[in-house]
């Protein structure tokens, strides 16, 4: 099982960044569950089933927001 983040959707393709190297993996947008949005953390099974992880997504977004706040405080 691989962990990934949905980076973007462009030209009908969902572009996932696979951890840890951020290797791109493309999926046709129509094959993607409509609840999965850009920035979501997912796992990809051996059969390419994509499962959303809302708690990990929330934790990641919180860490990013905290880093941005610290950076803003330095300026």
mmCIF file of N, CA, C and O in Angstrom:
data_model
loop_
_atom_site.group_PDB
_atom_site.id
_atom_site.type_symbol
_atom_site.label_atom_id
_atom_site.label_comp_id
_atom_site.label_asym_id
_atom_site.label_seq_id
_atom_site.Cartn_x
_atom_site.Cartn_y
_atom_site.Cartn_z
ATOM 1 N N UNK A 1 0.838 -1.174 0.000
ATOM 2 C CA UNK A 1 0.000 0.000 0.000
ATOM 3 C C UNK A 1 0.889 1.246 0.000
ATOM 4 O O UNK A 1 1.876 1.308 0.720
ATOM 5 N N UNK A 2 0.531 2.207 -0.845
ATOM 6 C CA UNK A 2 1.310 3.431 -0.969
ATOM 7 C C UNK A 2 0.504 4.617 -0.453
ATOM 8 O O UNK A 2 -0.709 4.654 -0.588
ATOM 9 N N UNK A 3 1.205 5.578 0.116
ATOM 10 C CA UNK A 3 0.585 6.806 0.586
ATOM 11 C C UNK A 3 0.837 7.886 -0.456
ATOM 12 O O UNK A 3 1.927 7.954 -1.039
ATOM 13 N N UNK A 4 -0.166 8.731 -0.706
ATOM 14 C CA UNK A 4 -0.030 9.776 -1.711
ATOM 15 C C UNK A 4 -0.895 10.968 -1.349
ATOM 16 O O UNK A 4 -1.747 10.896 -0.472
ATOM 17 N N UNK A 5 -0.657 12.073 -2.062
ATOM 18 C CA UNK A 5 -1.456 13.293 -1.919
ATOM 19 C C UNK A 5 -1.951 13.672 -3.305
ATOM 20 O O UNK A 5 -1.179 13.644 -4.274
ATOM 21 N N UNK A 6 -3.232 14.024 -3.403
ATOM 22 C CA UNK A 6 -3.752 14.512 -4.673
ATOM 23 C C UNK A 6 -3.241 15.935 -4.858
ATOM 24 O O UNK A 6 -3.649 16.854 -4.157
ATOM 25 N N UNK A 7 -2.305 16.103 -5.763
ATOM 26 C CA UNK A 7 -1.658 17.390 -5.989
ATOM 27 C C UNK A 7 -2.543 18.328 -6.788
ATOM 28 O O UNK A 7 -2.723 19.489 -6.432
ATOM 29 N N UNK A 8 -3.082 17.814 -7.901
ATOM 30 C CA UNK A 8 -3.880 18.680 -8.770
ATOM 31 C C UNK A 8 -4.684 17.829 -9.739
ATOM 32 O O UNK A 8 -4.417 16.644 -9.907
ATOM 33 N N UNK A 9 -5.648 18.493 -10.375
ATOM 34 C CA UNK A 9 -6.407 17.869 -11.456
ATOM 35 C C UNK A 9 -6.251 18.785 -12.659
ATOM 36 O O UNK A 9 -6.549 19.982 -12.578
ATOM 37 N N UNK A 10 -5.725 18.223 -13.748
ATOM 38 C CA UNK A 10 -5.548 19.018 -14.953
ATOM 39 C C UNK A 10 -5.774 18.161 -16.186
ATOM 40 O O UNK A 10 -5.380 16.998 -16.220
ATOM 41 N N UNK A 11 -6.426 18.747 -17.157
ATOM 42 C CA UNK A 11 -6.705 18.062 -18.429
ATOM 43 C C UNK A 11 -7.371 16.705 -18.220
ATOM 44 O O UNK A 11 -7.040 15.728 -18.897
ATOM 45 N N UNK A 12 -8.304 16.628 -17.247
ATOM 46 C CA UNK A 12 -9.037 15.395 -17.010
ATOM 47 C C UNK A 12 -8.264 14.321 -16.274
ATOM 48 O O UNK A 12 -8.720 13.189 -16.163
ATOM 49 N N UNK A 13 -7.086 14.673 -15.771
ATOM 50 C CA UNK A 13 -6.255 13.708 -15.038
ATOM 51 C C UNK A 13 -6.048 14.176 -13.601
ATOM 52 O O UNK A 13 -5.806 15.352 -13.352
ATOM 53 N N UNK A 14 -6.153 13.228 -12.665
ATOM 54 C CA UNK A 14 -5.815 13.490 -11.266
ATOM 55 C C UNK A 14 -4.341 13.135 -11.107
ATOM 56 O O UNK A 14 -3.919 12.039 -11.476
ATOM 57 N N UNK A 15 -3.559 14.083 -10.576
ATOM 58 C CA UNK A 15 -2.122 13.881 -10.417
ATOM 59 C C UNK A 15 -1.831 13.683 -8.929
ATOM 60 O O UNK A 15 -1.991 14.598 -8.130
ATOM 61 N N UNK A 16 -1.428 12.469 -8.585
ATOM 62 C CA UNK A 16 -1.070 12.135 -7.213
ATOM 63 C C UNK A 16 0.444 12.181 -7.066
ATOM 64 O O UNK A 16 1.170 11.803 -7.986
ATOM 65 N N UNK A 17 0.910 12.617 -5.894
ATOM 66 C CA UNK A 17 2.327 12.561 -5.569
ATOM 67 C C UNK A 17 2.512 11.438 -4.560
ATOM 68 O O UNK A 17 2.019 11.518 -3.433
ATOM 69 N N UNK A 18 3.209 10.388 -4.983
ATOM 70 C CA UNK A 18 3.417 9.200 -4.155
ATOM 71 C C UNK A 18 4.575 9.462 -3.200
ATOM 72 O O UNK A 18 5.633 9.932 -3.607
ATOM 73 N N UNK A 19 4.353 9.171 -1.912
ATOM 74 C CA UNK A 19 5.402 9.304 -0.893
ATOM 75 C C UNK A 19 6.404 8.170 -1.044
ATOM 76 O O UNK A 19 6.029 7.099 -1.501
ATOM 77 N N UNK A 20 7.644 8.298 -0.691
ATOM 78 C CA UNK A 20 8.292 9.467 -0.115
ATOM 79 C C UNK A 20 8.963 10.354 -1.157
ATOM 80 O O UNK A 20 9.423 11.430 -0.852
ATOM 81 N N UNK A 21 9.019 9.903 -2.424
ATOM 82 C CA UNK A 21 9.790 10.619 -3.439
ATOM 83 C C UNK A 21 8.980 11.620 -4.252
ATOM 84 O O UNK A 21 9.521 12.257 -5.142
ATOM 85 N N UNK A 22 7.685 11.695 -4.002
ATOM 86 C CA UNK A 22 6.774 12.577 -4.746
ATOM 87 C C UNK A 22 6.724 12.217 -6.226
ATOM 88 O O UNK A 22 6.630 13.086 -7.090
ATOM 89 N N UNK A 23 6.796 10.916 -6.510
ATOM 90 C CA UNK A 23 6.651 10.419 -7.873
ATOM 91 C C UNK A 23 5.214 10.661 -8.312
ATOM 92 O O UNK A 23 4.276 10.393 -7.572
ATOM 93 N N UNK A 24 5.029 11.170 -9.534
ATOM 94 C CA UNK A 24 3.678 11.444 -10.028
ATOM 95 C C UNK A 24 3.018 10.161 -10.496
ATOM 96 O O UNK A 24 3.636 9.307 -11.116
ATOM 97 N N UNK A 25 1.722 10.056 -10.195
ATOM 98 C CA UNK A 25 0.891 8.943 -10.640
ATOM 99 C C UNK A 25 -0.400 9.548 -11.156
ATOM 100 O O UNK A 25 -1.046 10.329 -10.446
ATOM 101 N N UNK A 26 -0.765 9.242 -12.404
ATOM 102 C CA UNK A 26 -1.935 9.845 -13.039
ATOM 103 C C UNK A 26 -3.106 8.872 -13.069
ATOM 104 O O UNK A 26 -2.927 7.678 -13.340
ATOM 105 N N UNK A 27 -4.302 9.420 -12.823
ATOM 106 C CA UNK A 27 -5.542 8.651 -12.876
ATOM 107 C C UNK A 27 -6.557 9.504 -13.630
ATOM 108 O O UNK A 27 -6.601 10.725 -13.444
ATOM 109 N N UNK A 28 -7.356 8.871 -14.474
ATOM 110 C CA UNK A 28 -8.422 9.621 -15.133
ATOM 111 C C UNK A 28 -9.364 10.193 -14.082
ATOM 112 O O UNK A 28 -9.764 9.485 -13.154
ATOM 113 N N UNK A 29 -9.714 11.449 -14.227
ATOM 114 C CA UNK A 29 -10.538 12.134 -13.224
ATOM 115 C C UNK A 29 -11.867 11.424 -13.004
ATOM 116 O O UNK A 29 -12.346 11.331 -11.871
ATOM 117 N N UNK A 30 -12.474 10.867 -14.056
ATOM 118 C CA UNK A 30 -13.773 10.205 -13.898
ATOM 119 C C UNK A 30 -13.683 8.921 -13.080
ATOM 120 O O UNK A 30 -14.686 8.442 -12.559
ATOM 121 N N UNK A 31 -12.472 8.368 -12.911
ATOM 122 C CA UNK A 31 -12.279 7.172 -12.087
ATOM 123 C C UNK A 31 -12.130 7.520 -10.607
ATOM 124 O O UNK A 31 -12.167 6.643 -9.752
ATOM 125 N N UNK A 32 -11.985 8.809 -10.314
ATOM 126 C CA UNK A 32 -11.737 9.274 -8.956
ATOM 127 C C UNK A 32 -13.058 9.505 -8.227
ATOM 128 O O UNK A 32 -14.002 10.075 -8.787
ATOM 129 N N UNK A 33 -13.133 9.061 -6.974
ATOM 130 C CA UNK A 33 -14.303 9.328 -6.142
ATOM 131 C C UNK A 33 -14.468 10.844 -6.016
ATOM 132 O O UNK A 33 -13.502 11.557 -5.754
ATOM 133 N N UNK A 34 -15.672 11.342 -6.196
ATOM 134 C CA UNK A 34 -15.906 12.795 -6.185
ATOM 135 C C UNK A 34 -15.623 13.439 -4.827
ATOM 136 O O UNK A 34 -15.460 14.660 -4.750
ATOM 137 N N UNK A 35 -15.520 12.637 -3.759
ATOM 138 C CA UNK A 35 -15.235 13.205 -2.439
ATOM 139 C C UNK A 35 -13.750 13.524 -2.261
ATOM 140 O O UNK A 35 -13.370 14.231 -1.327
ATOM 141 N N UNK A 36 -12.899 13.005 -3.144
ATOM 142 C CA UNK A 36 -11.456 13.248 -3.041
ATOM 143 C C UNK A 36 -11.122 14.563 -3.734
ATOM 144 O O UNK A 36 -11.429 14.750 -4.914
ATOM 145 N N UNK A 37 -10.516 15.461 -2.980
ATOM 146 C CA UNK A 37 -10.196 16.808 -3.474
ATOM 147 C C UNK A 37 -8.688 17.041 -3.443
ATOM 148 O O UNK A 37 -7.950 16.329 -2.769
ATOM 149 N N UNK A 38 -8.247 18.090 -4.132
ATOM 150 C CA UNK A 38 -6.841 18.455 -4.135
ATOM 151 C C UNK A 38 -6.363 18.680 -2.710
ATOM 152 O O UNK A 38 -7.051 19.307 -1.911
ATOM 153 N N UNK A 39 -5.196 18.139 -2.390
ATOM 154 C CA UNK A 39 -4.634 18.264 -1.051
ATOM 155 C C UNK A 39 -4.974 17.105 -0.130
ATOM 156 O O UNK A 39 -4.417 17.012 0.958
ATOM 157 N N UNK A 40 -5.866 16.215 -0.559
ATOM 158 C CA UNK A 40 -6.244 15.079 0.284
ATOM 159 C C UNK A 40 -5.147 14.019 0.332
ATOM 160 O O UNK A 40 -4.505 13.722 -0.674
ATOM 161 N N UNK A 41 -4.966 13.446 1.521
ATOM 162 C CA UNK A 41 -4.055 12.322 1.715
ATOM 163 C C UNK A 41 -4.837 11.041 1.450
ATOM 164 O O UNK A 41 -5.958 10.882 1.937
ATOM 165 N N UNK A 42 -4.246 10.146 0.664
ATOM 166 C CA UNK A 42 -4.898 8.882 0.336
ATOM 167 C C UNK A 42 -3.894 7.745 0.446
ATOM 168 O O UNK A 42 -2.685 7.976 0.519
ATOM 169 N N UNK A 43 -4.422 6.523 0.460
ATOM 170 C CA UNK A 43 -3.573 5.348 0.268
ATOM 171 C C UNK A 43 -4.044 4.677 -1.015
ATOM 172 O O UNK A 43 -5.222 4.742 -1.379
ATOM 173 N N UNK A 44 -3.080 4.049 -1.690
ATOM 174 C CA UNK A 44 -3.365 3.359 -2.944
ATOM 175 C C UNK A 44 -2.992 1.900 -2.745
ATOM 176 O O UNK A 44 -1.850 1.579 -2.429
ATOM 177 N N UNK A 45 -3.973 1.024 -2.917
ATOM 178 C CA UNK A 45 -3.748 -0.408 -2.691
ATOM 179 C C UNK A 45 -3.025 -1.025 -3.887
ATOM 180 O O UNK A 45 -2.839 -0.382 -4.929
ATOM 181 N N UNK A 46 -2.655 -2.279 -3.744
ATOM 182 C CA UNK A 46 -1.990 -3.014 -4.830
ATOM 183 C C UNK A 46 -2.877 -3.096 -6.068
ATOM 184 O O UNK A 46 -2.377 -3.208 -7.185
ATOM 185 N N UNK A 47 -4.201 -3.047 -5.868
ATOM 186 C CA UNK A 47 -5.146 -3.104 -6.989
ATOM 187 C C UNK A 47 -5.554 -1.699 -7.451
ATOM 188 O O UNK A 47 -6.535 -1.539 -8.160
ATOM 189 N N UNK A 48 -4.799 -0.687 -7.006
ATOM 190 C CA UNK A 48 -5.018 0.723 -7.355
ATOM 191 C C UNK A 48 -6.329 1.302 -6.816
ATOM 192 O O UNK A 48 -6.855 2.256 -7.366
ATOM 193 N N UNK A 49 -6.846 0.703 -5.735
ATOM 194 C CA UNK A 49 -8.002 1.280 -5.058
ATOM 195 C C UNK A 49 -7.508 2.461 -4.228
ATOM 196 O O UNK A 49 -6.530 2.354 -3.494
ATOM 197 N N UNK A 50 -8.206 3.594 -4.353
ATOM 198 C CA UNK A 50 -7.792 4.826 -3.683
ATOM 199 C C UNK A 50 -8.714 5.063 -2.487
ATOM 200 O O UNK A 50 -9.931 5.126 -2.642
ATOM 201 N N UNK A 51 -8.100 5.172 -1.299
ATOM 202 C CA UNK A 51 -8.875 5.390 -0.077
ATOM 203 C C UNK A 51 -8.464 6.713 0.568
ATOM 204 O O UNK A 51 -7.287 6.940 0.837
ATOM 205 N N UNK A 52 -9.434 7.560 0.797
ATOM 206 C CA UNK A 52 -9.212 8.871 1.403
ATOM 207 C C UNK A 52 -8.978 8.733 2.902
ATOM 208 O O UNK A 52 -9.574 7.884 3.550
ATOM 209 N N UNK A 53 -8.093 9.606 3.450
ATOM 210 C CA UNK A 53 -7.799 9.617 4.883
ATOM 211 C C UNK A 53 -8.007 11.032 5.428
ATOM 212 O O UNK A 53 -7.049 11.807 5.521
ATOM 213 N N UNK A 54 -9.244 11.361 5.794
ATOM 214 C CA UNK A 54 -9.556 12.735 6.225
ATOM 215 C C UNK A 54 -8.760 13.200 7.441
ATOM 216 O O UNK A 54 -8.342 14.356 7.496
ATOM 217 N N UNK A 55 -8.524 12.325 8.407
ATOM 218 C CA UNK A 55 -7.803 12.738 9.608
ATOM 219 C C UNK A 55 -6.361 13.117 9.265
ATOM 220 O O UNK A 55 -5.853 14.137 9.725
ATOM 221 N N UNK A 56 -5.697 12.305 8.431
ATOM 222 C CA UNK A 56 -4.326 12.631 8.029
ATOM 223 C C UNK A 56 -4.286 13.913 7.210
ATOM 224 O O UNK A 56 -3.360 14.716 7.332
ATOM 225 N N UNK A 57 -5.298 14.122 6.370
ATOM 226 C CA UNK A 57 -5.381 15.350 5.575
ATOM 227 C C UNK A 57 -5.486 16.556 6.496
ATOM 228 O O UNK A 57 -4.775 17.547 6.321
ATOM 229 N N UNK A 58 -6.369 16.476 7.492
ATOM 230 C CA UNK A 58 -6.544 17.582 8.437
ATOM 231 C C UNK A 58 -5.250 17.863 9.202
ATOM 232 O O UNK A 58 -4.877 19.023 9.391
ATOM 233 N N UNK A 59 -4.572 16.797 9.637
ATOM 234 C CA UNK A 59 -3.319 16.970 10.377
ATOM 235 C C UNK A 59 -2.249 17.623 9.511
ATOM 236 O O UNK A 59 -1.528 18.510 9.964
ATOM 237 N N UNK A 60 -2.160 17.203 8.245
ATOM 238 C CA UNK A 60 -1.178 17.778 7.337
ATOM 239 C C UNK A 60 -1.470 19.261 7.088
ATOM 240 O O UNK A 60 -0.573 20.100 7.133
ATOM 241 N N UNK A 61 -2.739 19.589 6.863
ATOM 242 C CA UNK A 61 -3.114 20.983 6.613
ATOM 243 C C UNK A 61 -2.831 21.844 7.843
ATOM 244 O O UNK A 61 -2.397 22.989 7.720
ATOM 245 N N UNK A 62 -3.035 21.282 9.023
ATOM 246 C CA UNK A 62 -2.752 22.019 10.260
ATOM 247 C C UNK A 62 -1.259 22.297 10.384
ATOM 248 O O UNK A 62 -0.854 23.410 10.728
ATOM 249 N N UNK A 63 -0.417 21.278 10.099
ATOM 250 C CA UNK A 63 1.043 21.464 10.148
ATOM 251 C C UNK A 63 1.492 22.539 9.163
ATOM 252 O O UNK A 63 2.326 23.383 9.489
ATOM 253 N N UNK A 64 0.931 22.528 7.970
ATOM 254 C CA UNK A 64 1.292 23.523 6.958
ATOM 255 C C UNK A 64 0.870 24.916 7.409
ATOM 256 O O UNK A 64 1.639 25.874 7.277
ATOM 257 N N UNK A 65 -0.329 25.039 7.956
ATOM 258 C CA UNK A 65 -0.805 26.339 8.439
ATOM 259 C C UNK A 65 0.096 26.862 9.554
ATOM 260 O O UNK A 65 0.413 28.059 9.596
ATOM 261 N N UNK A 66 0.532 25.979 10.458
ATOM 262 C CA UNK A 66 1.427 26.394 11.543
ATOM 263 C C UNK A 66 2.775 26.855 11.000
ATOM 264 O O UNK A 66 3.326 27.853 11.464
ATOM 265 N N UNK A 67 3.302 26.159 10.005
ATOM 266 C CA UNK A 67 4.573 26.564 9.395
ATOM 267 C C UNK A 67 4.438 27.926 8.725
ATOM 268 O O UNK A 67 5.319 28.779 8.853
ATOM 269 N N UNK A 68 3.327 28.130 8.008
ATOM 270 C CA UNK A 68 3.100 29.426 7.362
ATOM 271 C C UNK A 68 3.016 30.545 8.390
ATOM 272 O O UNK A 68 3.563 31.636 8.194
ATOM 273 N N UNK A 69 2.338 30.266 9.496
ATOM 274 C CA UNK A 69 2.214 31.272 10.563
ATOM 275 C C UNK A 69 3.582 31.636 11.143
ATOM 276 O O UNK A 69 3.875 32.804 11.377
ATOM 277 N N UNK A 70 4.418 30.617 11.350
ATOM 278 C CA UNK A 70 5.765 30.881 11.865
ATOM 279 C C UNK A 70 6.583 31.695 10.859
ATOM 280 O O UNK A 70 7.315 32.613 11.235
ATOM 281 N N UNK A 71 6.460 31.386 9.577
ATOM 282 C CA UNK A 71 7.176 32.130 8.556
ATOM 283 C C UNK A 71 6.713 33.586 8.510
ATOM 284 O O UNK A 71 7.520 34.504 8.379
ATOM 285 N N UNK A 72 5.422 33.797 8.617
ATOM 286 C CA UNK A 72 4.882 35.158 8.623
ATOM 287 C C UNK A 72 5.384 35.946 9.829
ATOM 288 O O UNK A 72 5.614 37.130 9.746
ATOM 289 N N UNK A 73 5.546 35.247 10.937
ATOM 290 C CA UNK A 73 6.028 35.894 12.164
ATOM 291 C C UNK A 73 7.469 36.341 12.061
ATOM 292 O O UNK A 73 7.888 37.269 12.744
ATOM 293 N N UNK A 74 8.242 35.706 11.187
ATOM 294 C CA UNK A 74 9.648 36.064 11.025
ATOM 295 C C UNK A 74 9.811 37.328 10.191
ATOM 296 O O UNK A 74 10.832 37.977 10.251
ATOM 297 N N UNK A 75 8.820 37.669 9.394
ATOM 298 C CA UNK A 75 8.930 38.834 8.505
ATOM 299 C C UNK A 75 8.471 40.092 9.161
ATOM 300 O O UNK A 75 7.653 40.344 9.827
#
